mmCIF file of C-alpha atoms in Angstrom:
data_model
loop_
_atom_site.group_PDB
_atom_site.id
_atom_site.type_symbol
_atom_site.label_atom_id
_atom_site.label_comp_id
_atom_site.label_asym_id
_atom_site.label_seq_id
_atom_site.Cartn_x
_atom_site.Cartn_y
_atom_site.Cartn_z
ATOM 1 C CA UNK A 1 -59.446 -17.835 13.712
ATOM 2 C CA UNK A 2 -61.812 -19.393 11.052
ATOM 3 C CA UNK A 3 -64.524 -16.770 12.360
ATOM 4 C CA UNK A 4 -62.348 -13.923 12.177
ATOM 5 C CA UNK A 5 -61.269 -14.827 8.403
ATOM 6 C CA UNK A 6 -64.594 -15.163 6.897
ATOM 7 C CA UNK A 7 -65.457 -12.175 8.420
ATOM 8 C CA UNK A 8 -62.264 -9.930 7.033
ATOM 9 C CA UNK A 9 -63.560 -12.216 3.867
ATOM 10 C CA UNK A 10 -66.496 -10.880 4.179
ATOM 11 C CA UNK A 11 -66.351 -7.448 4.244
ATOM 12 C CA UNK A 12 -63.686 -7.551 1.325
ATOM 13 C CA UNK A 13 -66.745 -8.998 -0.535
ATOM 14 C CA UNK A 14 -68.954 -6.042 0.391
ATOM 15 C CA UNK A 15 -66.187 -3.698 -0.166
ATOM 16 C CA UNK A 16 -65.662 -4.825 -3.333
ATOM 17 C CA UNK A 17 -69.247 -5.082 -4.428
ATOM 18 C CA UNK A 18 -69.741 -1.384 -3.683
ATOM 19 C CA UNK A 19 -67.507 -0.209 -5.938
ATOM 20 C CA UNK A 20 -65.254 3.091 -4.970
ATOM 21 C CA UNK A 21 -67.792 6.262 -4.001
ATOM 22 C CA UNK A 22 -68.492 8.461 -6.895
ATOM 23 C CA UNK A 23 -68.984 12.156 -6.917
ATOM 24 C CA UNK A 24 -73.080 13.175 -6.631
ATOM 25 C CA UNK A 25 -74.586 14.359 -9.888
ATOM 26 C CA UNK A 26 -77.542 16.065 -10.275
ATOM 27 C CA UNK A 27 -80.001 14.022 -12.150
ATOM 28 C CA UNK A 28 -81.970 15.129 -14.915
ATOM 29 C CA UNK A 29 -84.456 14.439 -17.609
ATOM 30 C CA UNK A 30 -84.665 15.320 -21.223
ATOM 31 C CA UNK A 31 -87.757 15.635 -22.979
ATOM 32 C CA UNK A 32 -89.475 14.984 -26.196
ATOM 33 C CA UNK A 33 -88.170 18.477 -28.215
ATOM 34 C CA UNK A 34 -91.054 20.311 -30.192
ATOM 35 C CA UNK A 35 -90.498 20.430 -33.423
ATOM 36 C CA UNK A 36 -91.234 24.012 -34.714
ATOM 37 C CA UNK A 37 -89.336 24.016 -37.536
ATOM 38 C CA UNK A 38 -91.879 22.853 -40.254
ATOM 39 C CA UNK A 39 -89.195 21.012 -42.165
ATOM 40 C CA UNK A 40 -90.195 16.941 -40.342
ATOM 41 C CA UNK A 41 -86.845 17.634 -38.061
ATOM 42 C CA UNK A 42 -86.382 14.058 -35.942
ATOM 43 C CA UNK A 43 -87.094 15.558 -32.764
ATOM 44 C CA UNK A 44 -87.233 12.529 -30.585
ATOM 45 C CA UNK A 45 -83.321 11.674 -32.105
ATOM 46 C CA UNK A 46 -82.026 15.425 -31.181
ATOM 47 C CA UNK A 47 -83.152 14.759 -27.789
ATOM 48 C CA UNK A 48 -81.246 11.172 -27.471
ATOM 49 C CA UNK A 49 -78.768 13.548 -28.661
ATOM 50 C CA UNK A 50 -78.926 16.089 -26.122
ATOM 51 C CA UNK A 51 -79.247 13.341 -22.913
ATOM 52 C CA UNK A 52 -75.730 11.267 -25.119
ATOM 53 C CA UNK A 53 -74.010 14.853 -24.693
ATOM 54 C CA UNK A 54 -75.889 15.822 -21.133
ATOM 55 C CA UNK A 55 -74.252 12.245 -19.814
ATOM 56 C CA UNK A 56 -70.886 12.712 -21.345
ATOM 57 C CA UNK A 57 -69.791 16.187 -19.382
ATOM 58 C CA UNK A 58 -70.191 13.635 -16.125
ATOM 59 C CA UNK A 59 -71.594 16.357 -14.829
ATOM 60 C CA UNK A 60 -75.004 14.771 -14.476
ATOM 61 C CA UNK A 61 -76.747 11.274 -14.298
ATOM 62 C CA UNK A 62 -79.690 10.704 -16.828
ATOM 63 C CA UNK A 63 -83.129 9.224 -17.534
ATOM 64 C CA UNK A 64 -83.555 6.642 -19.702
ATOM 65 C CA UNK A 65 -85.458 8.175 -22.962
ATOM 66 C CA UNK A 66 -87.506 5.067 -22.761
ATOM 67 C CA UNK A 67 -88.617 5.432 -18.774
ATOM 68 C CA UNK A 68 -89.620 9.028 -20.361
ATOM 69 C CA UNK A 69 -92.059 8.184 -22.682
ATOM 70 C CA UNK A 70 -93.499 5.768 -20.342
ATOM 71 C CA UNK A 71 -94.087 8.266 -18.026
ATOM 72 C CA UNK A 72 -95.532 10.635 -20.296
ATOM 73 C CA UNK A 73 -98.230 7.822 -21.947
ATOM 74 C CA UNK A 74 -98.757 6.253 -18.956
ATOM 75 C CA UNK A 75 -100.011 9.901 -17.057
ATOM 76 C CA UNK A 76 -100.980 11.036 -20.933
ATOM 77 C CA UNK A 77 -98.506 14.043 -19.943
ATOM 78 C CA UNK A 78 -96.979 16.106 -23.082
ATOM 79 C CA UNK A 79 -93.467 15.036 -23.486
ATOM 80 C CA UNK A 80 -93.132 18.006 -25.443
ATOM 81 C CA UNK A 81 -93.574 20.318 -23.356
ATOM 82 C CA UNK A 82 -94.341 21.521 -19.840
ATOM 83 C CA UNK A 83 -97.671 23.825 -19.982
ATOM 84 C CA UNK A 84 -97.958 24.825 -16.241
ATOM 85 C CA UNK A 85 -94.873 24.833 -12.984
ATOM 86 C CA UNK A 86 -97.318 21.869 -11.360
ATOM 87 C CA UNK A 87 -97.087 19.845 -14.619
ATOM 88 C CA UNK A 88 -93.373 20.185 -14.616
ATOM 89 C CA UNK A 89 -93.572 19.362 -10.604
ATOM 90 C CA UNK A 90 -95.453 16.301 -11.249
ATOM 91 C CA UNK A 91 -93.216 15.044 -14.522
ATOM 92 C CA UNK A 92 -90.100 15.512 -11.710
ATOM 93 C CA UNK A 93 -91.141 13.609 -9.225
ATOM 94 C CA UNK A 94 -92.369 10.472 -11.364
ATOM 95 C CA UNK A 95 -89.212 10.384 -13.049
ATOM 96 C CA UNK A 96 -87.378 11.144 -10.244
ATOM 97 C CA UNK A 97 -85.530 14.042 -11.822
ATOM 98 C CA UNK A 98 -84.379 17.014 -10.358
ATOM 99 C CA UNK A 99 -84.275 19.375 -13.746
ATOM 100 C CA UNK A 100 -86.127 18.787 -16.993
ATOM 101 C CA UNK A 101 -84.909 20.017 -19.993
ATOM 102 C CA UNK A 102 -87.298 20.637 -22.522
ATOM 103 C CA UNK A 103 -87.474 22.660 -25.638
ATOM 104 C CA UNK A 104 -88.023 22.970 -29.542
ATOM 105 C CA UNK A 105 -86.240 22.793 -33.193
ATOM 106 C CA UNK A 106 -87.370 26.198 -34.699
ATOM 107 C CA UNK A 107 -85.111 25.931 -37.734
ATOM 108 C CA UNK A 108 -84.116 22.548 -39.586
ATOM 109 C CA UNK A 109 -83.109 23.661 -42.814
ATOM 110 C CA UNK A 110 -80.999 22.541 -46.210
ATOM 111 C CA UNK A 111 -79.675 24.357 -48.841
ATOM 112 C CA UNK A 112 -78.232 23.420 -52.132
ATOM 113 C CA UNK A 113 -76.674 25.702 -55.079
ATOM 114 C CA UNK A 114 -74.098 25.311 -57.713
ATOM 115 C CA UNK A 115 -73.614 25.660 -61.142
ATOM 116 C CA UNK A 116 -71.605 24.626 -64.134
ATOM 117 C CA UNK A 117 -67.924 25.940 -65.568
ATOM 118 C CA UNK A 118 -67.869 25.394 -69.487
ATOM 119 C CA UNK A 119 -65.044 23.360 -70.749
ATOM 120 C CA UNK A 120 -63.237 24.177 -74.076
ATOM 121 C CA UNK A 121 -62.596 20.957 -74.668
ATOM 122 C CA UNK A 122 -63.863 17.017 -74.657
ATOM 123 C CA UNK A 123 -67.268 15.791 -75.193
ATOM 124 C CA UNK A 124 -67.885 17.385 -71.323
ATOM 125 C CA UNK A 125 -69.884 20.091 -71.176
ATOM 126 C CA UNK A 126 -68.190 21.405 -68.276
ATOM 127 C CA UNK A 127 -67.408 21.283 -64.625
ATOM 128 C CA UNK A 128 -69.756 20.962 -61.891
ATOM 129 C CA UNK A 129 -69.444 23.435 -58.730
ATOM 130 C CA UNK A 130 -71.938 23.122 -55.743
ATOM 131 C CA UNK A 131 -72.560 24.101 -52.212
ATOM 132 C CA UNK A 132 -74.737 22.900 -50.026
ATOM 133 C CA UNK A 133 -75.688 23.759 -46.180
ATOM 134 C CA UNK A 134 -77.632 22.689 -43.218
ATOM 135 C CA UNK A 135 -78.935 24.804 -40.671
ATOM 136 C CA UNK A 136 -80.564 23.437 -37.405
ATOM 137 C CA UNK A 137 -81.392 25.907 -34.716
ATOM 138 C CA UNK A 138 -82.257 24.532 -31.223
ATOM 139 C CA UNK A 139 -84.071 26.712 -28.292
ATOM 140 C CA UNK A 140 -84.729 24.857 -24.507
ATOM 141 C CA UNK A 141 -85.282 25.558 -21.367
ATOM 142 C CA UNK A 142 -83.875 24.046 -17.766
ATOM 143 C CA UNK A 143 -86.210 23.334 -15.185
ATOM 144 C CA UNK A 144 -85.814 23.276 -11.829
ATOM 145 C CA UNK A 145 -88.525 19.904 -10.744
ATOM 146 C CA UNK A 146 -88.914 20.613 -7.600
ATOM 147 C CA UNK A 147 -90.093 24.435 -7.848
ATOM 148 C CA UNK A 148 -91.077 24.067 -11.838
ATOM 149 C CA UNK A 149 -89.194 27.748 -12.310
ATOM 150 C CA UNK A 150 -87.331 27.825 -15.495
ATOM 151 C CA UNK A 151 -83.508 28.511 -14.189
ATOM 152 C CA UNK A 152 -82.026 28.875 -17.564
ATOM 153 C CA UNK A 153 -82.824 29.683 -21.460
ATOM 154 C CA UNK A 154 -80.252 28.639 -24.218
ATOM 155 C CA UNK A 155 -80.579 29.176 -28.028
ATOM 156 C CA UNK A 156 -78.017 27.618 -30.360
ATOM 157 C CA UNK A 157 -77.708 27.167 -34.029
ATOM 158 C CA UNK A 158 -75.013 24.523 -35.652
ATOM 159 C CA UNK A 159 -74.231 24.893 -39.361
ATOM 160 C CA UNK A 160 -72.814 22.809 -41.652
ATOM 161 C CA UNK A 161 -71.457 23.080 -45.231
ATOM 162 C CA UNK A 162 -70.076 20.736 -47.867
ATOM 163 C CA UNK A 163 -68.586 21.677 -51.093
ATOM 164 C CA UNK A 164 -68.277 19.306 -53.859
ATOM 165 C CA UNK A 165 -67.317 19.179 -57.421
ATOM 166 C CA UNK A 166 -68.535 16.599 -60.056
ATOM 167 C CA UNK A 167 -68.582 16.178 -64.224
ATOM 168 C CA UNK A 168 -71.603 17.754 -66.164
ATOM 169 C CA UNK A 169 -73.106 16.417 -69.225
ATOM 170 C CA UNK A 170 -75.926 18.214 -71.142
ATOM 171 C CA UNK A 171 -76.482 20.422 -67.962
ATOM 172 C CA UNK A 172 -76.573 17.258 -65.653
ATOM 173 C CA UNK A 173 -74.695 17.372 -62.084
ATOM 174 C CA UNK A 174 -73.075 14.332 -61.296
ATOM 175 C CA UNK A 175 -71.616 14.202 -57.709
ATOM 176 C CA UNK A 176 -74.273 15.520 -55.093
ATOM 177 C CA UNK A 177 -74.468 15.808 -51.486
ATOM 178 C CA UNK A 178 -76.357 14.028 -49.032
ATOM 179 C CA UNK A 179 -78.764 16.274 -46.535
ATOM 180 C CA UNK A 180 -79.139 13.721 -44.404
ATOM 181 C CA UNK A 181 -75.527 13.993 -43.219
ATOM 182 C CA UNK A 182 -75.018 17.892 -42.977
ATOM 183 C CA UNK A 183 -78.002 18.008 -41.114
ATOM 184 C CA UNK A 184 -76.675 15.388 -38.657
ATOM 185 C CA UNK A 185 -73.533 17.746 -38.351
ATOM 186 C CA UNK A 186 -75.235 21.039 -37.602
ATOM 187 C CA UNK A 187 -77.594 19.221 -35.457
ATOM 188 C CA UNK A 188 -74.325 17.957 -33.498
ATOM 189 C CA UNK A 189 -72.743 21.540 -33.156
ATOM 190 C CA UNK A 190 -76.292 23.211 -32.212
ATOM 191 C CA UNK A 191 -76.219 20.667 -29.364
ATOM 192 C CA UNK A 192 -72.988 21.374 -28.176
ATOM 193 C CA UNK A 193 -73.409 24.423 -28.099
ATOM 194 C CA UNK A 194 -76.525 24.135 -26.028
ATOM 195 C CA UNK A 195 -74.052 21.859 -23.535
ATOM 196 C CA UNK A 196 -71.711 24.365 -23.190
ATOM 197 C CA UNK A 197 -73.827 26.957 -22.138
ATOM 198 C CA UNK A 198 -75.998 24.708 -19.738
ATOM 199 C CA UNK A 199 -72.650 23.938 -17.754
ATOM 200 C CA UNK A 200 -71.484 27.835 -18.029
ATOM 201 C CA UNK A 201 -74.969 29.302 -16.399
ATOM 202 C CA UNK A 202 -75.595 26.822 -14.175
ATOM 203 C CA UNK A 203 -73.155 23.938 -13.779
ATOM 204 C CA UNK A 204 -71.842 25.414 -10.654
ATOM 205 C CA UNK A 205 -75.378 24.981 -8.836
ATOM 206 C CA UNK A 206 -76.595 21.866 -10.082
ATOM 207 C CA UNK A 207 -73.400 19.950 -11.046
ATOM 208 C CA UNK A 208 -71.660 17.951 -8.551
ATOM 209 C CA UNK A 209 -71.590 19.134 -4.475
ATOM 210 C CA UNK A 210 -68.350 21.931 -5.105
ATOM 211 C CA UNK A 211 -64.970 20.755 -3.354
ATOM 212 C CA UNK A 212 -63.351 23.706 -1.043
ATOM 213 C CA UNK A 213 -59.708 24.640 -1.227
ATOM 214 C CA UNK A 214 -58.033 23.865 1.770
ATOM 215 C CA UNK A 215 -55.147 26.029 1.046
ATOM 216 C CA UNK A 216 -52.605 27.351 -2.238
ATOM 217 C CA UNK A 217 -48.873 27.342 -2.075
ATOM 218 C CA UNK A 218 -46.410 28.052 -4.613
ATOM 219 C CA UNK A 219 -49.453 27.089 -6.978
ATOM 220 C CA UNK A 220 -49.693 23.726 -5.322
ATOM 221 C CA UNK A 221 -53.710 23.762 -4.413
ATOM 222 C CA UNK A 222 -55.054 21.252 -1.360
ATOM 223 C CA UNK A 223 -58.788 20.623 -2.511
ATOM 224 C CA UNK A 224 -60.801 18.283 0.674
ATOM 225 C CA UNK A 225 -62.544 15.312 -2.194
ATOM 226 C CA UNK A 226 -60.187 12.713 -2.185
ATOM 227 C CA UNK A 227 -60.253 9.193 -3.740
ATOM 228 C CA UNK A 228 -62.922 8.343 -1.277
ATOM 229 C CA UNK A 229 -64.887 10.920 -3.460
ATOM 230 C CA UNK A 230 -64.428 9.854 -7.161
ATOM 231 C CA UNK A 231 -61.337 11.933 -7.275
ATOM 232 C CA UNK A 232 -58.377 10.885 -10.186
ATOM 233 C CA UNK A 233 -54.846 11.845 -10.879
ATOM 234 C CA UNK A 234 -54.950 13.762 -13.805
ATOM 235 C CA UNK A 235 -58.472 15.548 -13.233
ATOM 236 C CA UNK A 236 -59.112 19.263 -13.938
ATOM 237 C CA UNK A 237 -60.982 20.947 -11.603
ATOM 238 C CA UNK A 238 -62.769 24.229 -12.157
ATOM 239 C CA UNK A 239 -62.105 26.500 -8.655
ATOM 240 C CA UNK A 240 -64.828 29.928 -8.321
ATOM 241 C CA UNK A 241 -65.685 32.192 -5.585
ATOM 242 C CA UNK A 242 -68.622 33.067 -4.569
ATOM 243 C CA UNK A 243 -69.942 37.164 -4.364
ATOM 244 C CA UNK A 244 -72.679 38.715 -3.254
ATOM 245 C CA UNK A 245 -76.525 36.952 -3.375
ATOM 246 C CA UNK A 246 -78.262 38.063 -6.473
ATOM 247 C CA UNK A 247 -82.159 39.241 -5.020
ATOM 248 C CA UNK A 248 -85.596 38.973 -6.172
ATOM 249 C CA UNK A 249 -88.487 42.095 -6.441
ATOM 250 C CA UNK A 250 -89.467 40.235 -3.090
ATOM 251 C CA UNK A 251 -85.762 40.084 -1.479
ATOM 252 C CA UNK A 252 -85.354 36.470 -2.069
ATOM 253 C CA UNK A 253 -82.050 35.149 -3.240
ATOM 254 C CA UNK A 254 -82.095 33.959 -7.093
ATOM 255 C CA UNK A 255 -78.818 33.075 -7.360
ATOM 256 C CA UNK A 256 -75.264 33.855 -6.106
ATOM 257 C CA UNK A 257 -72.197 35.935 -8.254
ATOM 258 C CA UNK A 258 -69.685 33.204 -9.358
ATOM 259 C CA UNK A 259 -66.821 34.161 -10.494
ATOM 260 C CA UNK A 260 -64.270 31.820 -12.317
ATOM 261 C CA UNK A 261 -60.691 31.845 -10.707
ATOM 262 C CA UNK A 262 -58.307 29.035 -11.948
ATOM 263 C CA UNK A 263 -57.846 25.493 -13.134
ATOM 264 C CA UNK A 264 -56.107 23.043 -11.576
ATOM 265 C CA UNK A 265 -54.873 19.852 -12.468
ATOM 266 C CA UNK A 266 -54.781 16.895 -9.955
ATOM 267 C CA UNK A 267 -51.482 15.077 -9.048
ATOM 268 C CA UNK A 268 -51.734 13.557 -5.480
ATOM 269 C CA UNK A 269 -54.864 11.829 -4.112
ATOM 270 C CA UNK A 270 -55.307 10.837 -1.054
ATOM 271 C CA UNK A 271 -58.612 9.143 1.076
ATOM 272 C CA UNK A 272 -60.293 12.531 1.720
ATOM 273 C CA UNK A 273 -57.739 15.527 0.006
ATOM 274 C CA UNK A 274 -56.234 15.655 -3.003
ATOM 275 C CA UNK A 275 -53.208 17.896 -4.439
ATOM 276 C CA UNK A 276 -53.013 20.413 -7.747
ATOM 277 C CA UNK A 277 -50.872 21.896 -9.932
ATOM 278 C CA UNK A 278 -52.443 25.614 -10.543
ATOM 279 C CA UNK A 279 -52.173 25.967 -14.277
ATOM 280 C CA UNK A 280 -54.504 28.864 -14.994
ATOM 281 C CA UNK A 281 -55.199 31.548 -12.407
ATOM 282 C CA UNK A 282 -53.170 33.521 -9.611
ATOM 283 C CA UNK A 283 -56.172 34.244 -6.600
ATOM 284 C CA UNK A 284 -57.193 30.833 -5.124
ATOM 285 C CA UNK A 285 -57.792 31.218 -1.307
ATOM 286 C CA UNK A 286 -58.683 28.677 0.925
ATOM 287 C CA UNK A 287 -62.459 28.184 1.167
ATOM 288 C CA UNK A 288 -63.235 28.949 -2.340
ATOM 289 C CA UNK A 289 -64.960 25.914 -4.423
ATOM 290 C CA UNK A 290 -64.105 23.592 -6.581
ATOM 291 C CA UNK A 291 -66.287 21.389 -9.262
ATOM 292 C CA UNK A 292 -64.908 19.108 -11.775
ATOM 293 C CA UNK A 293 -63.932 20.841 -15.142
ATOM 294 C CA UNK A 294 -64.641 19.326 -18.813
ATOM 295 C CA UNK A 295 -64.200 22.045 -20.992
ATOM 296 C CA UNK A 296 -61.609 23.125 -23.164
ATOM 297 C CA UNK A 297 -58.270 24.622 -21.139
ATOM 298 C CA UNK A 298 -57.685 26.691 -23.981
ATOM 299 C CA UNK A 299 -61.198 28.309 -24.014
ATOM 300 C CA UNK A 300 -61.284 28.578 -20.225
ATOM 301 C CA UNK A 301 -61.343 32.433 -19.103
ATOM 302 C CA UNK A 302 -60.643 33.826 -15.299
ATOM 303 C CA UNK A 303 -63.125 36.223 -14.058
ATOM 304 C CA UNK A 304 -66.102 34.966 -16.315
ATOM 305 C CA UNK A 305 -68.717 33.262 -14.633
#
């Protein structure tokens, strides 16, 4: 009896220490950004940036920013930039990434104008009225590591603008903005942006392994991932289908049509299935697939890949 208990005890322990399974997530590596801009943009902070938004889709698992530049010194590698497909093959496999993003700030720019409304009255000379804007413009590039072929280009700008009032004297402005800050906005938006459209080209291939439907009823959707898979109550789910093979000059297959074809929203999880409410979409079929959805309902469109 004493046996049997320490060994139930046992593997409690182990099942404990494991934790619950989690769904896969392609792993992947941002680098050092150029910085083209000619302005003194903080490159190396856009990229923490970029891997901070990257993680937070939990679409994908990350590299340490500091394991990158360790890398990149200790092979004396460009963390700027990947010159040649075996560079970005070798870069892959010491980090143990399987996509690099890399890319570069071509515009990082501030702008400030205003000017002054006479007053009729007081010792004032008037009111001060001024604008001022920041512009950041971000360009990158995915990498596949194992091939080094570039699967995916995105180019994004973020703006920001802050109007503000303040007293003049004599032709003095009182009451300015701070650059600093707007920049830190647009930056914020441009890489956003750059998100979004990483997870709209490609988050279907190197996301998470796709779910299938098992089968749709009165928009009640059976998906096979479970709780044994990472799968929650409450959890939107993307479901596509899959068309025909997109082919290369040579006949090899680049890609493969996606086309978008509901949302659904978990409310029953089992072990290995899980159950849906369909609350965007009308043509889910059994063996179509399913990836985990963190976008905006609102903003999600059927049909669009």
């Amino acid at each position: 009896m004493r046996t049997r208990t320490l060994t139930a005890l046992l593997a409690l322990g182990l099942i404990l220490a494991m934790g619950s399974p989690s769904l896969a997530k392609a792993r992947i590596a941002v680098l050092s950004f150029q910085d083209s801009s000619g302005a003194g943009a903080p490159a190396a902070a856009i990229a923490d940036m970029m891997t901070t938004e990257l993680f937070n889709t939990g679409l994908f698992s990350v590299v340490e920013r500091s394991r990158i530049d360790q890398i990149a010194m200790e092979q004396r590698m460009s963390a700027q930039g990947l010159t040649s497909p075996s560079s970005a093959v070798q870069m892959g496999q010491l980090l143990g990434a399987e996509y690099l993003m890399t890319g570069s700030i071509t515009q990082y720019r501030y702008e400030a104008s205003g000017g002054v409304i006479p007053l009729p009255f007081g010792g004032l000379s008037g009111v001060a009225v001024g604008s001022e804007t920041a512009y950041v413009t971000l360009d990158v590039r995915l990498i596949n590591a194992a091939t080094g072929e570039v699967i995916t280009t995105a180019r994004a700008e973020g703006a920001a603008n802050q109007t503000q009032g303040g007293l003049a004297y004599d032709s003095a402005v009182f009451g300015t903005g701070k650059a600093g800050g707007l920049l830190g906005q647009a930056t914020y938006k441009a890489v956003t942006k750059i998100v979004e459209q990483v997870k709209g080209k490609v988050g279907s291939s190197i996301g998470v392994k796709p779910f299938n439907v098992l089968s749709e009823m009165a928009k009640v959707v059976t998906i096979d991932g479970g709780s044994n898979h990472g799968v929650q109550a409450g959890q939107l789910f993307m479901v596509y289908g899959e068309g025909a093979p997109v082919l290369g000059l040579k006949g090899e297959i680049l890609d493969v049509e996606k086309v978008n074809l509901g949302l659904v929203r978990i409310t029953e999880v089992n072990p290995n299935y899980s159950k849906g409410t369909l609350i965007k979409g009308i043509d889910v079929r059994r063996g179509d697939k399913v990836i985990p959805y963190t976008g905006d309902v609102e903003s999600f469109r059927v049909g669009i890949r």
